[in-house]
Amino acid sequence: MSQHRRRPPARKVKQRRLVTAAVAALAVAAGVGIALRAADGDGPAGSVAQPSGGTSEASPGPTRSYPLSRAPRTIPAVRSHTPARGPGWKPAPGHRVVVDDARLADEGRLIADELGLTYAGERDDVRTGDVRLALNRGGGADPESYTMTVRGGRVDISGPADAGVFYGTRTLKQAVRGDGAAPEGVVRDAPAKPRRGLMLDIARKHFTAGWIEDRIRELGDLKFNELGLHFSDDQGFRIESDSHPEVVSAQHLTKAQVKRIVELAGSRHITVVPEIDSPGHLGAVIAAHPDLQLRNAGGVATRGAIDISKDASAEIVDDLLDEYAGLFPGSQWHLGGDEYQALTVADPEASYPQLAAAARKAYGAGGTVADLATGWLNDRADTVRAHGRAPRAWNDGFFRDTSVRPAGDLQVAYWTGKEIGARQPAEYLSAGRKVLNYNDEYLYYVLGEPQTFVYPTGQRIYEQWTPRVLRGSTAVPASYDDQILGGSFAVWCDLSGSQTQDQVAAGIRLPLRATVQKLWDPREPELSWTEFTALADRLG
């Protein structure tokens, strides 16, 4: 018998081809159905289900069934998104978070917990549904930058440092919270400004540790990276002290509570910036040390002002600065320096002869009270600089036409143009100083709305303010943009009983979101204010 098979009749060949085509069509239809069901949440987005433990890369469904993706809607908005066709990614049972470096364990555990995923640690295998966090090995990039790629049913978030990777996980969290899924494509993102802060006046009003921790979680999700704590003023001194327990108010935070606050902030890549304001705003310290109170030539006490002609005044403030350097390990320190009442009178030398005498002794016959105050600020900068901290001070702590110049590395926290002898922001910038924007006409939330203050609205910040608007509503020239490090929204508690802490949280909610949008992305916002508020409500 011949070893070659006989060809079947032509009719049978045609019938077999029809059957084969029908089976293939059913298979394609089934594949599409699987892909579409996956997109609806019955399986890993954009993939055919893989056996448990499989390592092969899943193929997305047919691209013709998906429109081009759009950028994830987040606050702040992402700077760049390259769209792609595909179902995107959504969390599902069994999905993992994996990292390529143990330094990303905290970020991995946090996003896994938030999205209900399994944290699997350092892994090299690849599975459908994975969220992989990775550090780029190359140097030179902004450490707060990141790339988020959604492709093939997986999410890859990478950055040059853990801060950037953390911000990528915030984008993923918001995308899932707002739209249910992260869109297919590639996000490339980085902040326009390196300092993005909220400052809390906890001296005039006691805020609980739990409330502050809630603000830290909120700030972290919004990609803020600073929390300022103004904890010493005329009305109170609000953190436990070992060196000078006598100055501490009855309502205060313990050091253990502050340590937890600092640790939580660190886990969200937020630096806590402490402020002991001096030589003014020291009423709580002076109450325990009345001999250090500044008095004028007539013996009348000057509210909140310490007598900087006395060595003991410097000693007690330096004791406190040294003590708290161990509690606040961040790189930044706010020295205050504003509203020293000795310099608000017509003739400081005549009104405060002891200060004038100390100035002449220190700086020669031409020494002034402004020179003495500038020397005080420089000495306090030396104290915190010895602990590796970068000092900043309010703009009205810098004085014109003094023989003593403020330290060159003192950053200017510009808040007002209303002080005596007010100086335009350009004066500081043209001198080469770095400036932080605390513009009191946009970014000051002052409880009780005393004087001319009104509660700021998110809409006004969103539509009118930029980091270059340092004073009033006029922007400084664009040539100074690189010297403006960023800005901070500030809560001041002048009339502390005007709002509860929960009312404060509600009142600053939209202003915070508008502020960080303008600090992160220098472009004109794409969304209208109505759309932005709707997004804020959706994201929670």
Coordinates of C-alpha atoms in Angstrom, one line a residue:
M1 CA 0.0 0.0 0.0
S2 CA 1.3 3.4 -0.9
Q3 CA 2.7 5.4 2.1
H4 CA 1.1 8.6 0.7
R5 CA -2.4 9.4 1.8
R6 CA -5.0 9.8 -0.8
R7 CA -6.3 13.4 -1.1
P8 CA -10.0 13.6 0.0
P9 CA -12.6 14.8 -2.5
A10 CA -12.9 18.5 -3.0
R11 CA -16.3 18.8 -1.2
K12 CA -14.8 17.3 2.0
V13 CA -11.8 19.8 1.9
K14 CA -14.2 22.7 1.6
Q15 CA -16.3 21.4 4.5
R16 CA -13.2 21.0 6.7
R17 CA -12.1 24.6 5.9
L18 CA -15.5 25.9 6.9
V19 CA -15.3 24.1 10.2
T20 CA -11.8 25.3 10.9
A21 CA -12.8 28.9 10.1
A22 CA -15.8 28.7 12.4
V23 CA -13.7 27.4 15.3
A24 CA -11.1 30.2 14.7
A25 CA -13.9 32.8 14.7
L26 CA -15.3 31.4 18.0
A27 CA -11.8 31.5 19.5
V28 CA -11.3 35.1 18.5
A29 CA -14.7 36.0 19.8
A30 CA -14.0 34.3 23.1
G31 CA -10.6 36.1 23.4
V32 CA -12.3 39.4 22.9
G33 CA -15.0 38.5 25.5
I34 CA -12.3 37.6 28.0
A35 CA -10.5 40.9 27.4
L36 CA -13.7 42.9 27.8
R37 CA -14.7 41.0 30.9
A38 CA -11.3 41.7 32.3
A39 CA -11.8 45.4 31.7
D40 CA -15.1 45.2 33.5
G41 CA -13.4 43.8 36.6
D42 CA -13.9 40.0 36.3
G43 CA -10.1 39.5 35.9
P44 CA -6.8 41.4 35.5
A45 CA -7.4 44.4 33.3
G46 CA -6.4 44.0 29.7
S47 CA -5.3 40.3 29.9
V48 CA -6.3 36.8 29.5
A49 CA -6.3 35.0 32.9
Q50 CA -2.9 33.3 33.7
P51 CA -2.5 30.3 35.9
S52 CA -1.5 31.2 39.4
G53 CA 2.2 31.7 39.7
G54 CA 2.7 32.1 35.9
T55 CA 5.5 34.5 34.8
S56 CA 4.6 35.0 31.1
E57 CA 3.6 38.4 30.0
A58 CA -0.1 38.7 29.2
S59 CA -1.2 40.1 25.8
P60 CA -3.8 42.9 25.9
G61 CA -7.0 42.6 24.1
P62 CA -7.3 43.8 20.5
T63 CA -6.3 47.4 20.4
R64 CA -9.2 48.2 18.0
S65 CA -11.6 47.7 20.9
Y66 CA -10.1 50.5 23.0
P67 CA -9.9 54.3 22.3
L68 CA -6.7 56.2 23.1
S69 CA -6.4 56.7 26.8
R70 CA -6.5 60.1 28.4
A71 CA -4.3 61.4 31.2
P72 CA -5.3 60.4 34.7
R73 CA -7.2 63.1 36.5
T74 CA -5.2 63.9 39.6
I75 CA -4.5 66.8 42.0
P76 CA -2.0 68.1 41.1
A77 CA -2.3 67.3 37.4
V78 CA 0.4 65.2 35.9
R79 CA 2.8 67.1 33.7
S80 CA 2.9 64.6 30.8
H81 CA 1.0 61.6 29.6
T82 CA 1.6 59.6 26.4
P83 CA -1.7 57.9 25.6
A84 CA -2.1 54.3 24.4
R85 CA -4.8 51.9 23.5
G86 CA -5.8 49.4 26.1
P87 CA -8.0 48.8 29.1
G88 CA -5.7 50.2 31.7
W89 CA -5.2 48.6 35.1
K90 CA -7.4 48.2 38.1
P91 CA -6.7 46.5 41.4
A92 CA -8.0 42.9 41.9
P93 CA -7.6 40.1 44.4
G94 CA -4.3 38.4 44.0
H95 CA -2.5 41.4 42.4
R96 CA 0.9 42.1 44.0
V97 CA 3.1 45.1 44.7
V98 CA 6.7 44.2 44.2
V99 CA 9.9 46.3 44.5
D100 CA 13.3 46.1 43.0
D101 CA 15.1 47.6 46.0
A102 CA 14.5 47.2 49.8
R103 CA 14.6 51.0 50.1
L104 CA 11.1 51.1 48.5
A105 CA 9.6 48.7 51.0
D106 CA 7.7 51.5 52.8
E107 CA 6.2 52.9 49.6
G108 CA 5.3 49.4 48.5
R109 CA 3.6 48.4 51.7
L110 CA 1.6 51.7 51.8
I111 CA 0.2 51.5 48.3
A112 CA -0.5 47.8 48.7
D113 CA -2.5 48.5 51.8
E114 CA -4.4 51.4 50.2
L115 CA -5.4 49.4 47.2
G116 CA -6.0 46.1 48.9
L117 CA -3.1 44.3 47.2
T118 CA -0.5 41.9 48.4
Y119 CA 2.9 43.3 49.2
A120 CA 5.3 40.6 47.9
G121 CA 8.6 42.4 48.6
E122 CA 11.6 42.1 46.3
R123 CA 10.8 39.9 43.3
D124 CA 12.2 39.4 39.8
D125 CA 9.3 37.4 38.4
V126 CA 6.6 39.1 36.4
R127 CA 2.9 38.5 36.8
T128 CA -0.2 40.0 35.3
G129 CA -1.7 42.6 37.6
D130 CA 1.6 43.5 39.3
V131 CA 2.5 47.0 40.5
R132 CA 6.3 47.2 40.3
L133 CA 8.2 49.9 42.0
A134 CA 11.8 50.5 40.9
L135 CA 14.7 52.9 41.4
N136 CA 16.5 54.2 38.3
R137 CA 20.2 53.6 38.6
G138 CA 21.2 56.7 36.5
G139 CA 21.9 60.0 38.3
G140 CA 21.2 63.6 37.6
A141 CA 17.4 63.6 37.4
D142 CA 15.0 65.4 39.8
P143 CA 14.7 63.1 42.8
E144 CA 11.0 63.9 43.0
S145 CA 10.4 62.9 39.4
Y146 CA 8.9 59.6 38.3
T147 CA 7.6 57.6 35.4
M148 CA 4.4 55.5 35.6
T149 CA 3.8 53.0 32.8
V150 CA 0.5 51.1 32.4
R151 CA 0.9 48.4 29.8
G152 CA 0.1 44.7 29.4
G153 CA -2.1 44.5 32.5
R154 CA 0.7 45.8 34.8
V155 CA 1.9 49.1 36.3
D156 CA 5.6 50.1 36.5
I157 CA 6.5 53.1 38.6
S158 CA 10.1 54.2 38.6
G159 CA 12.1 57.2 39.7
P160 CA 15.7 58.2 40.6
A161 CA 14.8 58.3 44.3
D162 CA 12.2 56.9 46.7
A163 CA 10.4 60.4 46.9
G164 CA 9.6 60.3 43.2
V165 CA 8.4 56.7 43.3
F166 CA 6.2 57.7 46.3
Y167 CA 4.6 60.4 44.2
G168 CA 4.0 57.9 41.4
T169 CA 2.1 55.8 43.9
R170 CA 0.0 58.8 44.8
T171 CA -0.9 59.3 41.1
L172 CA -1.9 55.6 40.9
K173 CA -4.0 55.9 44.0
Q174 CA -5.8 58.9 42.8
A175 CA -6.4 57.4 39.3
V176 CA -8.0 54.4 40.9
R177 CA -10.0 56.4 43.4
G178 CA -11.3 58.8 40.8
D179 CA -11.9 56.7 37.8
G180 CA -11.6 53.1 39.0
A181 CA -8.5 52.4 37.0
A182 CA -5.2 53.8 35.9
P183 CA -5.2 54.6 32.2
E184 CA -3.0 52.8 29.6
G185 CA 0.0 54.8 28.6
V186 CA 3.0 56.5 30.2
V187 CA 3.0 59.4 32.8
R188 CA 6.2 61.4 33.1
D189 CA 5.9 63.8 36.0
A190 CA 8.0 66.1 38.2
P191 CA 7.3 69.2 40.3
A192 CA 7.9 72.7 39.1
K193 CA 8.9 73.9 42.6
P194 CA 11.0 71.9 45.2
R195 CA 9.2 73.3 48.3
R196 CA 5.5 72.8 48.7
G197 CA 4.2 73.4 52.2
L198 CA 1.5 73.9 54.8
M199 CA 2.4 76.0 57.9
L200 CA 0.4 75.5 61.1
D201 CA 0.3 78.0 63.9
I202 CA 0.0 75.5 66.8
A203 CA 1.3 78.1 69.3
R204 CA -1.8 80.3 69.5
K205 CA -4.2 77.3 69.1
H206 CA -3.5 73.8 70.3
F207 CA -4.1 71.1 67.6
T208 CA -4.2 67.5 68.6
A209 CA -1.6 65.1 67.4
G210 CA -4.2 63.0 65.6
W211 CA -5.5 66.1 63.7
I212 CA -1.9 66.9 62.6
E213 CA -1.3 63.4 61.5
D214 CA -4.5 63.5 59.4
R215 CA -3.2 66.6 57.7
I216 CA 0.1 64.8 57.0
R217 CA -1.7 62.0 55.2
E218 CA -3.7 64.6 53.2
L219 CA -0.5 66.5 52.3
G220 CA 1.3 63.3 51.2
D221 CA -1.5 62.3 48.9
L222 CA -1.4 65.8 47.3
K223 CA 2.4 65.7 46.9
F224 CA 3.2 68.4 49.4
N225 CA 6.7 68.0 51.0
E226 CA 6.8 70.4 53.9
L227 CA 4.9 70.9 57.1
G228 CA 5.8 74.0 59.1
L229 CA 5.1 74.1 62.9
H230 CA 5.1 77.5 64.5
F231 CA 5.0 76.3 68.1
S232 CA 6.2 79.3 70.1
D233 CA 4.5 82.7 70.4
D234 CA 3.0 85.1 72.9
Q235 CA 0.0 82.9 73.5
G236 CA 1.7 79.5 74.0
F237 CA 4.7 77.2 73.8
R238 CA 3.3 73.9 72.6
I239 CA 6.0 71.2 72.6
E240 CA 7.4 69.5 75.7
S241 CA 10.9 70.8 76.7
D242 CA 13.5 69.2 78.9
S243 CA 15.9 72.1 78.9
H244 CA 13.2 74.7 79.9
P245 CA 10.0 72.9 81.0
E246 CA 8.9 76.2 82.7
V247 CA 8.1 77.8 79.3
V248 CA 5.8 75.0 78.1
S249 CA 2.0 75.6 78.0
A250 CA -0.5 73.3 79.8
Q251 CA -1.9 72.1 76.4
H252 CA 1.1 70.9 74.4
L253 CA 2.4 68.0 72.4
T254 CA 4.7 65.5 74.1
K255 CA 8.0 64.7 72.5
A256 CA 6.7 61.2 71.9
Q257 CA 3.8 62.6 69.9
V258 CA 6.1 64.9 67.9
K259 CA 8.4 62.0 67.2
R260 CA 5.4 60.0 65.7
I261 CA 4.4 63.1 63.7
V262 CA 7.9 63.5 62.3
E263 CA 8.1 59.7 61.5
L264 CA 4.7 59.8 59.8
A265 CA 5.8 62.8 57.8
G266 CA 9.0 61.2 56.8
S267 CA 7.1 58.1 55.5
R268 CA 5.3 60.6 53.2
H269 CA 8.5 62.4 52.2
I270 CA 7.4 65.5 54.1
T271 CA 10.0 67.6 56.0
V272 CA 8.7 69.1 59.3
V273 CA 10.1 72.6 59.6
P274 CA 10.1 73.9 63.2
E275 CA 9.8 77.6 64.0
I276 CA 10.7 79.3 67.3
D277 CA 10.1 82.9 66.3
S278 CA 12.6 85.4 67.8
P279 CA 13.4 88.1 69.0
G280 CA 9.7 89.0 68.8
H281 CA 6.7 86.6 69.5
L282 CA 8.4 85.2 72.6
G283 CA 5.6 86.1 75.1
A284 CA 5.3 82.5 76.4
V285 CA 9.0 82.3 77.1
I286 CA 9.1 85.8 78.7
A287 CA 6.1 84.9 80.9
A288 CA 8.4 82.4 82.6
H289 CA 11.4 84.7 82.5
P290 CA 10.1 88.3 83.1
D291 CA 13.6 89.6 83.6
L292 CA 14.2 89.1 79.9
Q293 CA 11.2 91.3 78.8
L294 CA 12.2 94.2 76.6
R295 CA 11.2 97.6 78.2
N296 CA 11.4 101.1 76.7
A297 CA 13.1 104.1 78.2
G298 CA 10.0 104.7 80.4
G299 CA 10.1 101.2 81.8
V300 CA 7.0 100.1 79.8
A301 CA 7.1 96.4 78.7
T302 CA 7.1 95.8 75.0
R303 CA 4.7 92.9 74.2
G304 CA 6.3 89.7 73.0
A305 CA 9.8 91.2 72.6
I306 CA 12.8 89.8 74.4
D307 CA 15.7 92.2 75.3
I308 CA 18.4 91.2 72.9
S309 CA 21.0 93.4 74.8
K310 CA 21.0 90.7 77.5
D311 CA 23.3 87.6 77.1
A312 CA 20.7 85.5 78.9
S313 CA 18.2 86.1 76.1
A314 CA 20.4 84.5 73.5
E315 CA 21.2 81.7 75.9
I316 CA 17.7 80.6 76.5
V317 CA 16.7 80.7 72.8
D318 CA 19.9 78.8 71.8
D319 CA 19.1 76.2 74.5
L320 CA 15.8 75.6 72.9
L321 CA 17.1 75.6 69.3
D322 CA 19.8 73.0 70.3
E323 CA 17.3 70.9 72.1
Y324 CA 14.8 70.7 69.3
A325 CA 17.4 70.0 66.6
G326 CA 17.4 66.5 68.0
L327 CA 13.6 66.2 67.7
F328 CA 13.3 67.6 64.2
P329 CA 15.9 65.9 61.9
G330 CA 14.8 67.7 58.7
S331 CA 17.2 69.9 56.7
Q332 CA 15.1 73.2 57.2
W333 CA 14.6 75.6 60.1
H334 CA 12.5 78.7 60.4
L335 CA 14.0 81.4 62.6
G336 CA 11.1 83.9 62.4
G337 CA 12.6 87.3 62.9
D338 CA 9.5 89.3 62.2
E339 CA 7.6 92.1 64.0
Y340 CA 10.3 92.9 66.6
Q341 CA 8.4 95.8 68.2
A342 CA 11.5 97.8 69.0
L343 CA 11.8 98.5 65.3
T344 CA 8.3 99.7 64.8
V345 CA 8.7 103.0 66.6
A346 CA 9.9 106.2 65.1
D347 CA 13.2 106.4 66.9
P348 CA 14.3 102.9 68.2
E349 CA 17.6 104.3 69.6
A350 CA 15.9 106.9 71.7
S351 CA 13.0 104.6 72.8
Y352 CA 15.4 101.7 73.7
P353 CA 18.7 103.1 74.9
Q354 CA 19.9 99.8 76.2
L355 CA 19.6 98.3 72.7
A356 CA 21.3 101.3 71.2
A357 CA 24.2 101.0 73.7
A358 CA 24.6 97.3 72.9
A359 CA 24.6 98.0 69.2
R360 CA 27.4 100.6 69.5
K361 CA 29.4 98.2 71.7
A362 CA 29.1 95.4 69.1
Y363 CA 29.3 97.4 65.9
G364 CA 31.0 100.7 66.6
A365 CA 29.7 104.2 67.0
G366 CA 27.3 103.9 64.1
G367 CA 25.7 100.8 65.3
T368 CA 21.8 100.8 65.3
V369 CA 19.1 98.7 66.8
A370 CA 18.4 97.3 63.3
D371 CA 22.1 96.2 63.3
L372 CA 21.7 94.5 66.6
A373 CA 18.5 92.7 65.5
T374 CA 20.3 91.6 62.3
G375 CA 23.2 90.3 64.4
W376 CA 20.7 88.4 66.6
L377 CA 19.3 86.7 63.5
N378 CA 22.7 85.8 62.2
D379 CA 23.7 84.3 65.5
R380 CA 20.6 82.1 65.6
A381 CA 21.3 81.1 62.0
D382 CA 24.8 80.0 63.3
T383 CA 23.1 77.9 66.0
V384 CA 20.9 75.9 63.6
R385 CA 23.5 75.8 60.9
A386 CA 25.8 73.9 63.3
H387 CA 23.1 71.2 63.3
G388 CA 23.1 71.0 59.5
R389 CA 20.0 73.0 59.0
A390 CA 19.3 75.6 56.3
P391 CA 17.8 78.7 57.9
R392 CA 15.0 80.9 56.7
A393 CA 13.3 84.1 58.2
W394 CA 10.3 86.3 57.5
N395 CA 11.0 89.1 55.1
D396 CA 10.4 91.8 57.7
G397 CA 13.4 90.4 59.6
F398 CA 15.6 91.7 56.9
F399 CA 16.4 95.4 57.2
R400 CA 17.5 98.0 54.7
D401 CA 20.7 100.2 55.1
T402 CA 22.2 98.3 58.0
S403 CA 25.9 98.0 58.5
V404 CA 25.4 94.3 59.5
R405 CA 24.2 92.2 56.6
P406 CA 21.9 89.2 57.0
A407 CA 23.8 85.9 56.5
G408 CA 24.0 85.1 52.8
D409 CA 22.3 81.7 53.1
L410 CA 19.2 83.0 54.9
Q411 CA 16.2 82.2 52.8
V412 CA 13.5 84.8 52.6
A413 CA 10.0 83.7 53.7
Y414 CA 8.1 86.5 52.0
W415 CA 4.7 87.1 53.5
T416 CA 3.9 90.8 53.5
G417 CA 4.5 94.2 51.9
K418 CA 2.8 96.0 54.8
E419 CA 5.7 96.2 57.2
I420 CA 7.4 99.5 58.2
G421 CA 9.9 100.3 55.5
A422 CA 8.4 97.6 53.3
R423 CA 10.7 96.3 50.5
Q424 CA 9.6 95.0 47.2
P425 CA 10.3 91.3 46.6
A426 CA 12.7 92.2 43.7
E427 CA 15.1 93.7 46.2
Y428 CA 15.7 90.4 47.8
L429 CA 15.8 88.6 44.5
S430 CA 18.2 91.0 42.8
A431 CA 20.5 90.5 45.8
G432 CA 20.6 86.8 44.9
R433 CA 18.5 85.5 47.7
K434 CA 16.4 82.4 47.6
V435 CA 12.7 83.2 48.4
L436 CA 9.7 81.2 49.6
N437 CA 6.2 82.5 48.8
Y438 CA 3.9 82.9 51.8
N439 CA 1.9 85.8 50.2
D440 CA -0.5 87.0 52.9
E441 CA -3.1 88.2 50.3
Y442 CA -3.6 84.7 48.9
L443 CA -2.1 82.1 51.2
Y444 CA -2.9 83.3 54.8
Y445 CA -5.8 81.6 56.6
V446 CA -6.1 83.8 59.7
L447 CA -8.7 82.6 62.2
G448 CA -11.4 85.2 62.9
E449 CA -10.3 87.4 60.0
P450 CA -8.7 90.1 62.1
Q451 CA -7.5 93.4 60.7
T452 CA -7.9 93.3 56.9
F453 CA -7.5 89.5 56.5
V454 CA -10.2 87.4 54.8
Y455 CA -10.3 83.7 54.5
P456 CA -8.6 82.8 51.2
T457 CA -10.5 80.9 48.5
G458 CA -9.2 78.1 46.5
Q459 CA -10.7 79.7 43.4
R460 CA -8.7 82.9 43.8
I461 CA -5.5 80.9 44.3
Y462 CA -6.3 78.6 41.3
E463 CA -7.2 81.4 38.9
Q464 CA -4.9 84.3 39.9
W465 CA -1.9 83.2 42.0
T466 CA 1.4 81.8 40.9
P467 CA 4.7 81.3 42.8
R468 CA 6.0 84.5 41.2
V469 CA 3.1 86.5 42.8
L470 CA 5.0 87.2 46.0
R471 CA 3.3 90.5 47.0
G472 CA -0.2 91.6 46.2
S473 CA -1.3 90.3 42.9
T474 CA 1.7 91.4 40.7
A475 CA 4.2 88.8 39.6
V476 CA 7.9 89.4 39.7
P477 CA 9.8 89.1 36.4
A478 CA 10.2 85.5 35.0
S479 CA 14.0 85.9 35.2
Y480 CA 13.7 85.4 39.0
D481 CA 11.7 82.2 38.8
D482 CA 14.5 79.8 39.7
Q483 CA 15.2 81.8 42.9
I484 CA 11.7 81.2 44.1
L485 CA 12.0 77.8 45.8
G486 CA 8.2 77.3 46.2
G487 CA 5.6 78.4 48.7
S488 CA 3.5 77.6 51.6
F489 CA -0.1 77.9 52.6
A490 CA -0.3 79.2 56.2
V491 CA -2.8 78.8 59.0
W492 CA -2.6 81.5 61.7
C493 CA -4.7 81.4 64.8
D494 CA -4.9 85.0 65.9
L495 CA -8.4 84.5 67.2
S496 CA -8.0 80.9 68.1
G497 CA -11.6 80.3 69.2
S498 CA -13.1 81.4 65.9
Q499 CA -13.0 77.9 64.4
T500 CA -12.6 74.3 65.7
Q501 CA -9.8 72.3 64.3
D502 CA -12.3 70.4 62.1
Q503 CA -13.6 73.6 60.7
V504 CA -10.0 74.6 59.9
A505 CA -9.5 71.3 58.1
A506 CA -12.7 71.9 56.0
G507 CA -11.8 75.5 55.4
I508 CA -8.3 74.8 54.0
R509 CA -9.3 71.8 51.9
L510 CA -9.8 73.5 48.6
P511 CA -7.1 76.2 49.1
L512 CA -4.5 73.5 49.7
R513 CA -5.4 71.7 46.5
A514 CA -5.3 74.9 44.5
T515 CA -1.9 75.8 46.1
V516 CA -0.2 72.6 45.3
Q517 CA -1.6 72.6 41.7
K518 CA 0.1 75.9 41.1
L519 CA 3.4 74.8 42.8
W520 CA 3.6 71.5 40.9
D521 CA 2.5 72.5 37.4
P522 CA 3.5 76.0 36.0
R523 CA 1.1 75.8 33.1
E524 CA -2.4 77.4 33.0
P525 CA -4.7 74.8 34.6
E526 CA -6.6 72.7 32.0
L527 CA -9.7 72.3 34.2
S528 CA -12.1 75.1 35.0
W529 CA -12.5 75.8 38.7
T530 CA -15.9 74.1 38.6
E531 CA -14.3 71.0 37.1
F532 CA -11.4 71.2 39.6
T533 CA -13.7 71.2 42.6
A534 CA -15.7 68.3 41.1
L535 CA -12.5 66.4 40.8
A536 CA -11.5 67.2 44.3
D537 CA -14.8 65.9 45.6
R538 CA -14.4 62.7 43.6
L539 CA -10.9 62.1 44.8
G540 CA -11.9 62.8 48.4

